[in-house]
Amino acid sequence: MNIFDFYNGHTKVYGIIGNPIEHSFSPVLQNTILQKMEFNGVYVPFRVDEKDIKKAVEGLYALGFEGINVTVPHKISVMDCLCDIDDTAQKVGAVNTLKRTENGFKGYNTDILGLKKSFAINKIDVKGKKTMLLGAGGAANSAAVLLSQLGAEKIVFVNRTKEKAEALRNHISSFYTGKTDVISFDDIYTYEKPEIVVNATSVGMGEGVWESPVKDSSFFEGVEAVFDVIYIPWETKLLNDAKKYCCKCVNGFDMLIYQGIASYEIWHDTYMDDNTAVEIKDALSEYFLKGGKR
Ligand code: ATR
């Protein structure tokens, strides 16, 4: 790459808003993609307070930003600042990608696109399957919409706070015709065995790194595939337990990479070929597994 062809008067600007933002992997991911695609662009992080979200979005538009990613805690509140929202993002009820249009930013949800791609490349086939979804927060919302769109036979919602699982089930049932149920974590051991389990709780990361929301690992016996949205640590206790029962285990790293690639594709009205995507993923997993050092 020739530096003189980049970061000049033609440079397009992209960014991410969230709070906190310092730990976001997106600047590394998106700048890697821009470089790989030899695109004259730059991607920067912004910490934005909740009270400033409208002003921030208006300011980014006025400054000519081409695309923005949105992370916690703005994924829902940002929806009031947009000129249009894509149907899938509307169903998920959250937006993580803004694309510049003539009238303002249009909102998309690429978390669900990243998860869909991860299921595809890791050969997790949920069509006609009995699925169990652990968690009922933001990540679980995307996963639930995807399970419904991919034609799961049944979705069983499991959450510590049962009311939130009920609310998610009711929302999904407004467009999903498959079977649903809501149970507690205590019930999962005696309930009909699921074929696919998706962990969308935050248990197993941060301070609870040695914890799993599934206390008795024999639950995994006979389960076909287990997906965990977490990617730090690379292998959660939940995935480690599931592996012992020979389940197919997939962490959230591919989802992370492919949601970023999906944002790039939306911003540039393009489709990235599989080989380029894999090269980007391999470069970033190496960087990531070294603890973020080049
Ligand atoms: P995200 O946006 O990453 O999905 P979130 O919206 O805060 O984050 O959701 C976190 C999920 O992890 C929730 O389902 C939460 O359960 P509650 O709805 O009961 O809060 C779940 N979770 C967090 N800590 C948990 C714990 N110690 N045991 C079980 N579930 C937990």
CSV table of C-alpha atoms and ligand atoms in Angstrom, one decimal:
chain,number,residue,atom,x,y,z
A,1,MET,CA,0.0,0.0,0.0
A,2,ASN,CA,1.3,3.4,-1.0
A,3,ILE,CA,0.6,5.9,1.9
A,4,PHE,CA,0.3,8.8,-0.7
A,5,ASP,CA,-2.8,7.2,-2.1
A,6,PHE,CA,-4.4,7.0,1.3
A,7,TYR,CA,-5.5,9.5,4.0
A,8,ASN,CA,-5.8,12.4,1.6
A,9,GLY,CA,-8.7,14.7,0.6
A,10,HIS,CA,-10.6,11.7,-0.9
A,11,THR,CA,-10.4,9.6,2.2
A,12,LYS,CA,-13.9,8.2,3.2
A,13,VAL,CA,-14.5,8.1,7.0
A,14,TYR,CA,-16.2,5.3,9.0
A,15,GLY,CA,-16.5,4.8,12.7
A,16,ILE,CA,-18.1,3.1,15.7
A,17,ILE,CA,-20.1,4.7,18.6
A,18,GLY,CA,-20.5,3.1,22.0
A,19,ASN,CA,-19.8,3.5,25.6
A,20,PRO,CA,-17.3,2.2,26.7
A,21,ILE,CA,-15.5,1.9,23.3
A,22,GLU,CA,-11.9,1.4,24.2
A,23,HIS,CA,-12.1,-2.4,24.1
A,24,SER,CA,-13.8,-2.6,20.8
A,25,PHE,CA,-12.2,-4.9,18.2
A,26,SER,CA,-14.1,-3.1,15.4
A,27,PRO,CA,-11.4,-0.5,14.5
A,28,VAL,CA,-8.8,-3.3,14.0
A,29,LEU,CA,-11.3,-5.4,12.1
A,30,GLN,CA,-12.6,-2.6,9.8
A,31,ASN,CA,-9.2,-1.0,9.1
A,32,THR,CA,-7.9,-4.4,8.2
A,33,ILE,CA,-10.8,-4.9,5.8
A,34,LEU,CA,-10.2,-1.4,4.3
A,35,GLN,CA,-6.5,-2.1,3.8
A,36,LYS,CA,-7.1,-5.5,2.3
A,37,MET,CA,-9.7,-4.1,-0.1
A,38,GLU,CA,-7.2,-1.2,-0.9
A,39,PHE,CA,-10.0,1.2,-0.2
A,40,ASN,CA,-9.1,4.8,0.6
A,41,GLY,CA,-10.9,4.9,4.0
A,42,VAL,CA,-10.3,5.1,7.7
A,43,TYR,CA,-12.4,3.8,10.7
A,44,VAL,CA,-12.3,5.4,14.1
A,45,PRO,CA,-13.9,4.8,17.5
A,46,PHE,CA,-16.0,7.3,19.4
A,47,ARG,CA,-17.2,7.1,23.0
A,48,VAL,CA,-20.7,8.7,23.0
A,49,ASP,CA,-22.8,9.2,26.1
A,50,GLU,CA,-26.4,8.0,26.0
A,51,LYS,CA,-27.8,11.5,26.3
A,52,ASP,CA,-25.8,12.6,23.2
A,53,ILE,CA,-26.8,9.9,20.8
A,54,LYS,CA,-29.0,12.1,18.6
A,55,LYS,CA,-26.4,14.9,18.4
A,56,ALA,CA,-23.7,12.4,17.6
A,57,VAL,CA,-25.6,10.8,14.8
A,58,GLU,CA,-26.5,14.2,13.3
A,59,GLY,CA,-22.9,15.3,13.6
A,60,LEU,CA,-21.5,12.2,12.0
A,61,TYR,CA,-23.9,12.8,9.1
A,62,ALA,CA,-23.0,16.5,8.8
A,63,LEU,CA,-19.3,15.5,8.7
A,64,GLY,CA,-19.9,13.2,5.8
A,65,PHE,CA,-19.3,9.8,7.4
A,66,GLU,CA,-20.2,7.0,5.0
A,67,GLY,CA,-20.9,4.3,7.6
A,68,ILE,CA,-21.1,3.8,11.3
A,69,ASN,CA,-21.2,0.8,13.6
A,70,VAL,CA,-23.2,1.1,16.8
A,71,THR,CA,-22.5,-0.9,19.9
A,72,VAL,CA,-23.7,-1.2,23.5
A,73,PRO,CA,-25.6,0.8,24.9
A,74,HIS,CA,-26.9,2.5,21.7
A,75,LYS,CA,-28.2,-0.3,19.5
A,76,ILE,CA,-31.8,0.4,20.4
A,77,SER,CA,-31.9,4.1,21.1
A,78,VAL,CA,-30.1,4.9,17.8
A,79,MET,CA,-33.2,3.6,15.9
A,80,ASP,CA,-34.9,6.9,16.7
A,81,CYS,CA,-32.2,8.8,14.8
A,82,LEU,CA,-32.5,7.1,11.4
A,83,CYS,CA,-34.4,7.9,8.2
A,84,ASP,CA,-35.0,4.2,7.5
A,85,ILE,CA,-34.5,0.7,9.1
A,86,ASP,CA,-34.1,-2.5,7.2
A,87,ASP,CA,-36.7,-5.2,7.8
A,88,THR,CA,-34.4,-7.7,9.6
A,89,ALA,CA,-33.1,-5.0,11.9
A,90,GLN,CA,-36.6,-4.0,12.6
A,91,LYS,CA,-37.4,-7.7,13.6
A,92,VAL,CA,-34.4,-7.9,15.8
A,93,GLY,CA,-35.3,-4.6,17.4
A,94,ALA,CA,-31.7,-3.4,17.3
A,95,VAL,CA,-29.3,-1.7,14.8
A,96,ASN,CA,-25.5,-2.0,14.7
A,97,THR,CA,-24.8,-0.6,11.2
A,98,LEU,CA,-25.7,2.8,9.7
A,99,LYS,CA,-25.3,3.5,6.0
A,100,ARG,CA,-25.3,7.0,4.6
A,101,THR,CA,-28.2,7.8,2.3
A,102,GLU,CA,-29.5,11.1,0.8
A,103,ASN,CA,-31.9,11.7,3.6
A,104,GLY,CA,-29.9,10.5,6.6
A,105,PHE,CA,-28.6,7.1,7.9
A,106,LYS,CA,-30.4,3.8,7.2
A,107,GLY,CA,-30.1,1.2,10.0
A,108,TYR,CA,-29.1,-2.5,9.5
A,109,ASN,CA,-28.3,-5.4,11.9
A,110,THR,CA,-25.2,-7.3,10.8
A,111,ASP,CA,-25.0,-9.3,14.0
A,112,ILE,CA,-27.6,-11.6,12.7
A,113,LEU,CA,-25.9,-11.7,9.3
A,114,GLY,CA,-22.6,-12.6,11.0
A,115,LEU,CA,-24.3,-15.3,13.0
A,116,LYS,CA,-26.0,-16.7,9.8
A,117,LYS,CA,-22.6,-16.8,8.0
A,118,SER,CA,-21.0,-18.5,11.0
A,119,PHE,CA,-23.7,-21.2,11.1
A,120,ALA,CA,-23.2,-21.7,7.3
A,121,ILE,CA,-19.4,-22.0,7.3
A,122,ASN,CA,-19.4,-24.2,10.4
A,123,LYS,CA,-22.2,-26.4,9.0
A,124,ILE,CA,-24.6,-25.8,11.8
A,125,ASP,CA,-27.9,-26.6,10.2
A,126,VAL,CA,-30.9,-25.6,12.3
A,127,LYS,CA,-33.6,-26.2,9.7
A,128,GLY,CA,-36.2,-28.6,11.1
A,129,LYS,CA,-34.2,-28.9,14.4
A,130,LYS,CA,-35.1,-28.6,18.1
A,131,THR,CA,-33.1,-25.6,19.4
A,132,MET,CA,-32.5,-24.2,22.8
A,133,LEU,CA,-31.5,-20.6,23.3
A,134,LEU,CA,-29.8,-19.6,26.5
A,135,GLY,CA,-30.2,-15.9,27.3
A,136,ALA,CA,-32.7,-13.2,26.4
A,137,GLY,CA,-30.6,-10.0,26.0
A,138,GLY,CA,-29.4,-8.3,22.9
A,139,ALA,CA,-27.4,-11.2,21.5
A,140,ALA,CA,-30.2,-13.6,22.1
A,141,ASN,CA,-32.6,-11.4,20.2
A,142,SER,CA,-30.5,-11.7,17.0
A,143,ALA,CA,-30.1,-15.4,17.6
A,144,ALA,CA,-33.8,-16.0,18.1
A,145,VAL,CA,-34.7,-14.1,14.9
A,146,LEU,CA,-32.1,-16.1,13.0
A,147,LEU,CA,-33.3,-19.5,14.4
A,148,SER,CA,-36.8,-18.5,13.3
A,149,GLN,CA,-35.7,-17.4,9.8
A,150,LEU,CA,-33.7,-20.6,9.3
A,151,GLY,CA,-36.7,-22.7,10.0
A,152,ALA,CA,-35.9,-24.3,13.3
A,153,GLU,CA,-38.7,-26.7,14.3
A,154,LYS,CA,-38.8,-25.5,17.8
A,155,ILE,CA,-37.1,-22.8,19.9
A,156,VAL,CA,-36.9,-23.2,23.7
A,157,PHE,CA,-36.1,-20.0,25.5
A,158,VAL,CA,-34.1,-20.3,28.7
A,159,ASN,CA,-33.2,-17.3,30.8
A,160,ARG,CA,-32.3,-16.5,34.4
A,161,THR,CA,-35.0,-13.8,34.4
A,162,LYS,CA,-38.0,-15.7,33.1
A,163,GLU,CA,-40.1,-12.5,32.2
A,164,LYS,CA,-37.4,-11.5,29.7
A,165,ALA,CA,-37.5,-15.0,28.0
A,166,GLU,CA,-41.4,-14.7,27.9
A,167,ALA,CA,-41.1,-11.3,26.3
A,168,LEU,CA,-38.6,-12.5,23.7
A,169,ARG,CA,-40.8,-15.6,23.0
A,170,ASN,CA,-43.9,-13.4,22.5
A,171,HIS,CA,-42.0,-11.1,20.1
A,172,ILE,CA,-40.7,-14.0,18.0
A,173,SER,CA,-44.1,-15.7,18.0
A,174,SER,CA,-45.5,-12.7,16.2
A,175,PHE,CA,-43.8,-13.9,13.0
A,176,TYR,CA,-42.6,-17.4,13.7
A,177,THR,CA,-44.9,-20.3,13.3
A,178,GLY,CA,-42.7,-23.1,14.8
A,179,LYS,CA,-43.1,-24.4,18.3
A,180,THR,CA,-41.8,-22.4,21.3
A,181,ASP,CA,-41.5,-22.9,25.0
A,182,VAL,CA,-40.0,-21.0,28.0
A,183,ILE,CA,-38.2,-22.9,30.7
A,184,SER,CA,-35.7,-22.2,33.5
A,185,PHE,CA,-32.1,-23.3,33.8
A,186,ASP,CA,-33.1,-25.9,36.4
A,187,ASP,CA,-35.5,-27.5,33.8
A,188,ILE,CA,-33.0,-28.0,31.0
A,189,TYR,CA,-31.8,-31.4,32.3
A,190,THR,CA,-35.2,-33.1,32.2
A,191,TYR,CA,-36.6,-31.3,29.2
A,192,GLU,CA,-36.7,-32.9,25.7
A,193,LYS,CA,-33.1,-33.0,24.4
A,194,PRO,CA,-32.3,-30.2,22.0
A,195,GLU,CA,-30.3,-30.8,18.8
A,196,ILE,CA,-28.8,-27.4,18.7
A,197,VAL,CA,-27.9,-25.2,21.7
A,198,VAL,CA,-27.0,-21.5,21.4
A,199,ASN,CA,-25.5,-19.7,24.4
A,200,ALA,CA,-26.3,-16.0,24.2
A,201,THR,CA,-25.8,-15.3,27.9
A,202,SER,CA,-22.7,-13.4,29.0
A,203,VAL,CA,-21.8,-16.2,31.5
A,204,GLY,CA,-18.3,-17.5,30.8
A,205,MET,CA,-16.6,-14.2,30.0
A,206,GLY,CA,-15.0,-11.5,32.1
A,207,GLU,CA,-15.0,-12.2,35.8
A,208,GLY,CA,-17.1,-15.4,35.4
A,209,VAL,CA,-14.6,-16.9,33.0
A,210,TRP,CA,-14.7,-20.3,34.8
A,211,GLU,CA,-18.5,-20.4,34.9
A,212,SER,CA,-21.1,-21.9,32.6
A,213,PRO,CA,-24.8,-21.3,32.6
A,214,VAL,CA,-25.2,-25.1,32.3
A,215,LYS,CA,-24.1,-26.4,35.7
A,216,ASP,CA,-24.3,-30.2,34.9
A,217,SER,CA,-22.4,-30.8,31.7
A,218,SER,CA,-24.1,-34.2,31.1
A,219,PHE,CA,-26.8,-32.0,29.6
A,220,PHE,CA,-24.7,-32.0,26.4
A,221,GLU,CA,-24.8,-35.7,25.9
A,222,GLY,CA,-26.6,-36.3,22.6
A,223,VAL,CA,-26.6,-32.6,21.6
A,224,GLU,CA,-25.5,-32.2,18.0
A,225,ALA,CA,-24.0,-28.6,18.0
A,226,VAL,CA,-23.3,-25.9,20.5
A,227,PHE,CA,-22.7,-22.3,19.5
A,228,ASP,CA,-21.4,-19.7,22.0
A,229,VAL,CA,-21.6,-16.0,21.1
A,230,ILE,CA,-18.5,-15.4,23.4
A,231,TYR,CA,-15.0,-15.3,21.8
A,232,ILE,CA,-13.0,-14.1,24.9
A,233,PRO,CA,-12.0,-16.6,26.1
A,234,TRP,CA,-11.7,-18.5,22.8
A,235,GLU,CA,-13.2,-21.6,24.5
A,236,THR,CA,-15.6,-21.0,27.3
A,237,LYS,CA,-16.3,-23.5,30.0
A,238,LEU,CA,-19.6,-24.2,28.3
A,239,LEU,CA,-17.8,-25.1,25.0
A,240,ASN,CA,-15.2,-27.1,26.8
A,241,ASP,CA,-17.8,-29.1,28.6
A,242,ALA,CA,-19.8,-29.7,25.3
A,243,LYS,CA,-16.6,-30.8,23.5
A,244,LYS,CA,-16.2,-33.6,26.0
A,245,TYR,CA,-19.6,-35.0,24.8
A,246,CYS,CA,-18.4,-34.7,21.1
A,247,CYS,CA,-20.8,-31.9,20.2
A,248,LYS,CA,-19.7,-29.7,17.3
A,249,CYS,CA,-18.5,-26.5,19.1
A,250,VAL,CA,-18.3,-23.1,17.6
A,251,ASN,CA,-17.4,-19.8,19.3
A,252,GLY,CA,-18.4,-16.3,18.4
A,253,PHE,CA,-15.3,-15.3,16.5
A,254,ASP,CA,-16.6,-16.0,13.0
A,255,MET,CA,-19.8,-14.2,13.9
A,256,LEU,CA,-17.6,-11.2,14.9
A,257,ILE,CA,-15.6,-11.2,11.7
A,258,TYR,CA,-18.5,-11.7,9.4
A,259,GLN,CA,-20.7,-9.1,11.0
A,260,GLY,CA,-17.9,-6.7,10.2
A,261,ILE,CA,-17.5,-7.9,6.7
A,262,ALA,CA,-21.3,-7.6,6.3
A,263,SER,CA,-21.1,-3.9,7.4
A,264,TYR,CA,-18.4,-3.3,4.8
A,265,GLU,CA,-20.5,-5.0,2.1
A,266,ILE,CA,-23.5,-2.8,3.0
A,267,TRP,CA,-21.5,0.4,3.0
A,268,HIS,CA,-19.9,-0.4,-0.4
A,269,ASP,CA,-22.8,-2.2,-2.1
A,270,THR,CA,-20.5,-5.1,-2.7
A,271,TYR,CA,-20.0,-8.8,-2.0
A,272,MET,CA,-16.7,-10.0,-0.6
A,273,ASP,CA,-15.5,-13.3,-2.1
A,274,ASP,CA,-15.0,-16.2,0.3
A,275,ASN,CA,-11.2,-16.4,-0.2
A,276,THR,CA,-10.7,-12.7,0.7
A,277,ALA,CA,-12.9,-13.1,3.8
A,278,VAL,CA,-11.0,-16.1,4.9
A,279,GLU,CA,-7.7,-14.3,4.5
A,280,ILE,CA,-9.0,-11.4,6.6
A,281,LYS,CA,-10.3,-13.9,9.2
A,282,ASP,CA,-7.0,-15.8,9.4
A,283,ALA,CA,-4.9,-12.5,9.8
A,284,LEU,CA,-7.2,-11.3,12.6
A,285,SER,CA,-7.4,-14.6,14.4
A,286,GLU,CA,-3.6,-14.7,14.5
A,287,TYR,CA,-3.5,-11.2,15.9
A,288,PHE,CA,-6.3,-12.0,18.3
A,289,LEU,CA,-4.8,-15.2,19.7
A,290,LYS,CA,-1.6,-13.3,20.3
A,291,GLY,CA,-3.6,-11.0,22.6
A,292,GLY,CA,-3.9,-8.2,20.2
A,293,LYS,CA,-0.2,-7.8,19.4
A,294,ARG,CA,1.3,-7.7,15.9
B,1,ATR,P1,-25.9,-8.9,25.3
B,1,ATR,O1,-26.2,-7.6,24.6
B,1,ATR,O2,-24.4,-9.3,25.2
B,1,ATR,O3,-26.8,-10.0,25.0
B,1,ATR,P2,-27.3,-8.4,27.7
B,1,ATR,O4,-28.4,-7.8,26.9
B,1,ATR,O5,-26.9,-7.7,29.0
B,1,ATR,O6,-26.0,-8.6,26.9
B,1,ATR,O7,-27.8,-9.9,28.1
B,1,ATR,C1,-27.0,-10.7,29.0
B,1,ATR,C2,-27.7,-12.1,29.1
B,1,ATR,O8,-26.9,-12.9,29.9
B,1,ATR,C3,-29.1,-12.0,29.7
B,1,ATR,O9,-29.9,-13.0,29.2
B,1,ATR,C4,-28.7,-12.3,31.2
B,1,ATR,O10,-29.8,-12.9,32.0
B,1,ATR,P3,-30.9,-11.9,32.7
B,1,ATR,O11,-31.9,-11.5,31.6
B,1,ATR,O12,-31.5,-12.8,33.7
B,1,ATR,O13,-30.1,-10.7,33.2
B,1,ATR,C5,-27.7,-13.4,31.0
B,1,ATR,N1,-26.8,-13.5,32.2
B,1,ATR,C6,-25.9,-12.6,32.7
B,1,ATR,N2,-25.4,-13.0,33.9
B,1,ATR,C7,-25.9,-14.2,34.1
B,1,ATR,C8,-25.8,-15.2,35.2
B,1,ATR,N3,-24.9,-15.0,36.1
B,1,ATR,N4,-26.5,-16.3,35.1
B,1,ATR,C9,-27.4,-16.5,34.1
B,1,ATR,N5,-27.6,-15.7,33.1
B,1,ATR,C10,-26.9,-14.5,33.1
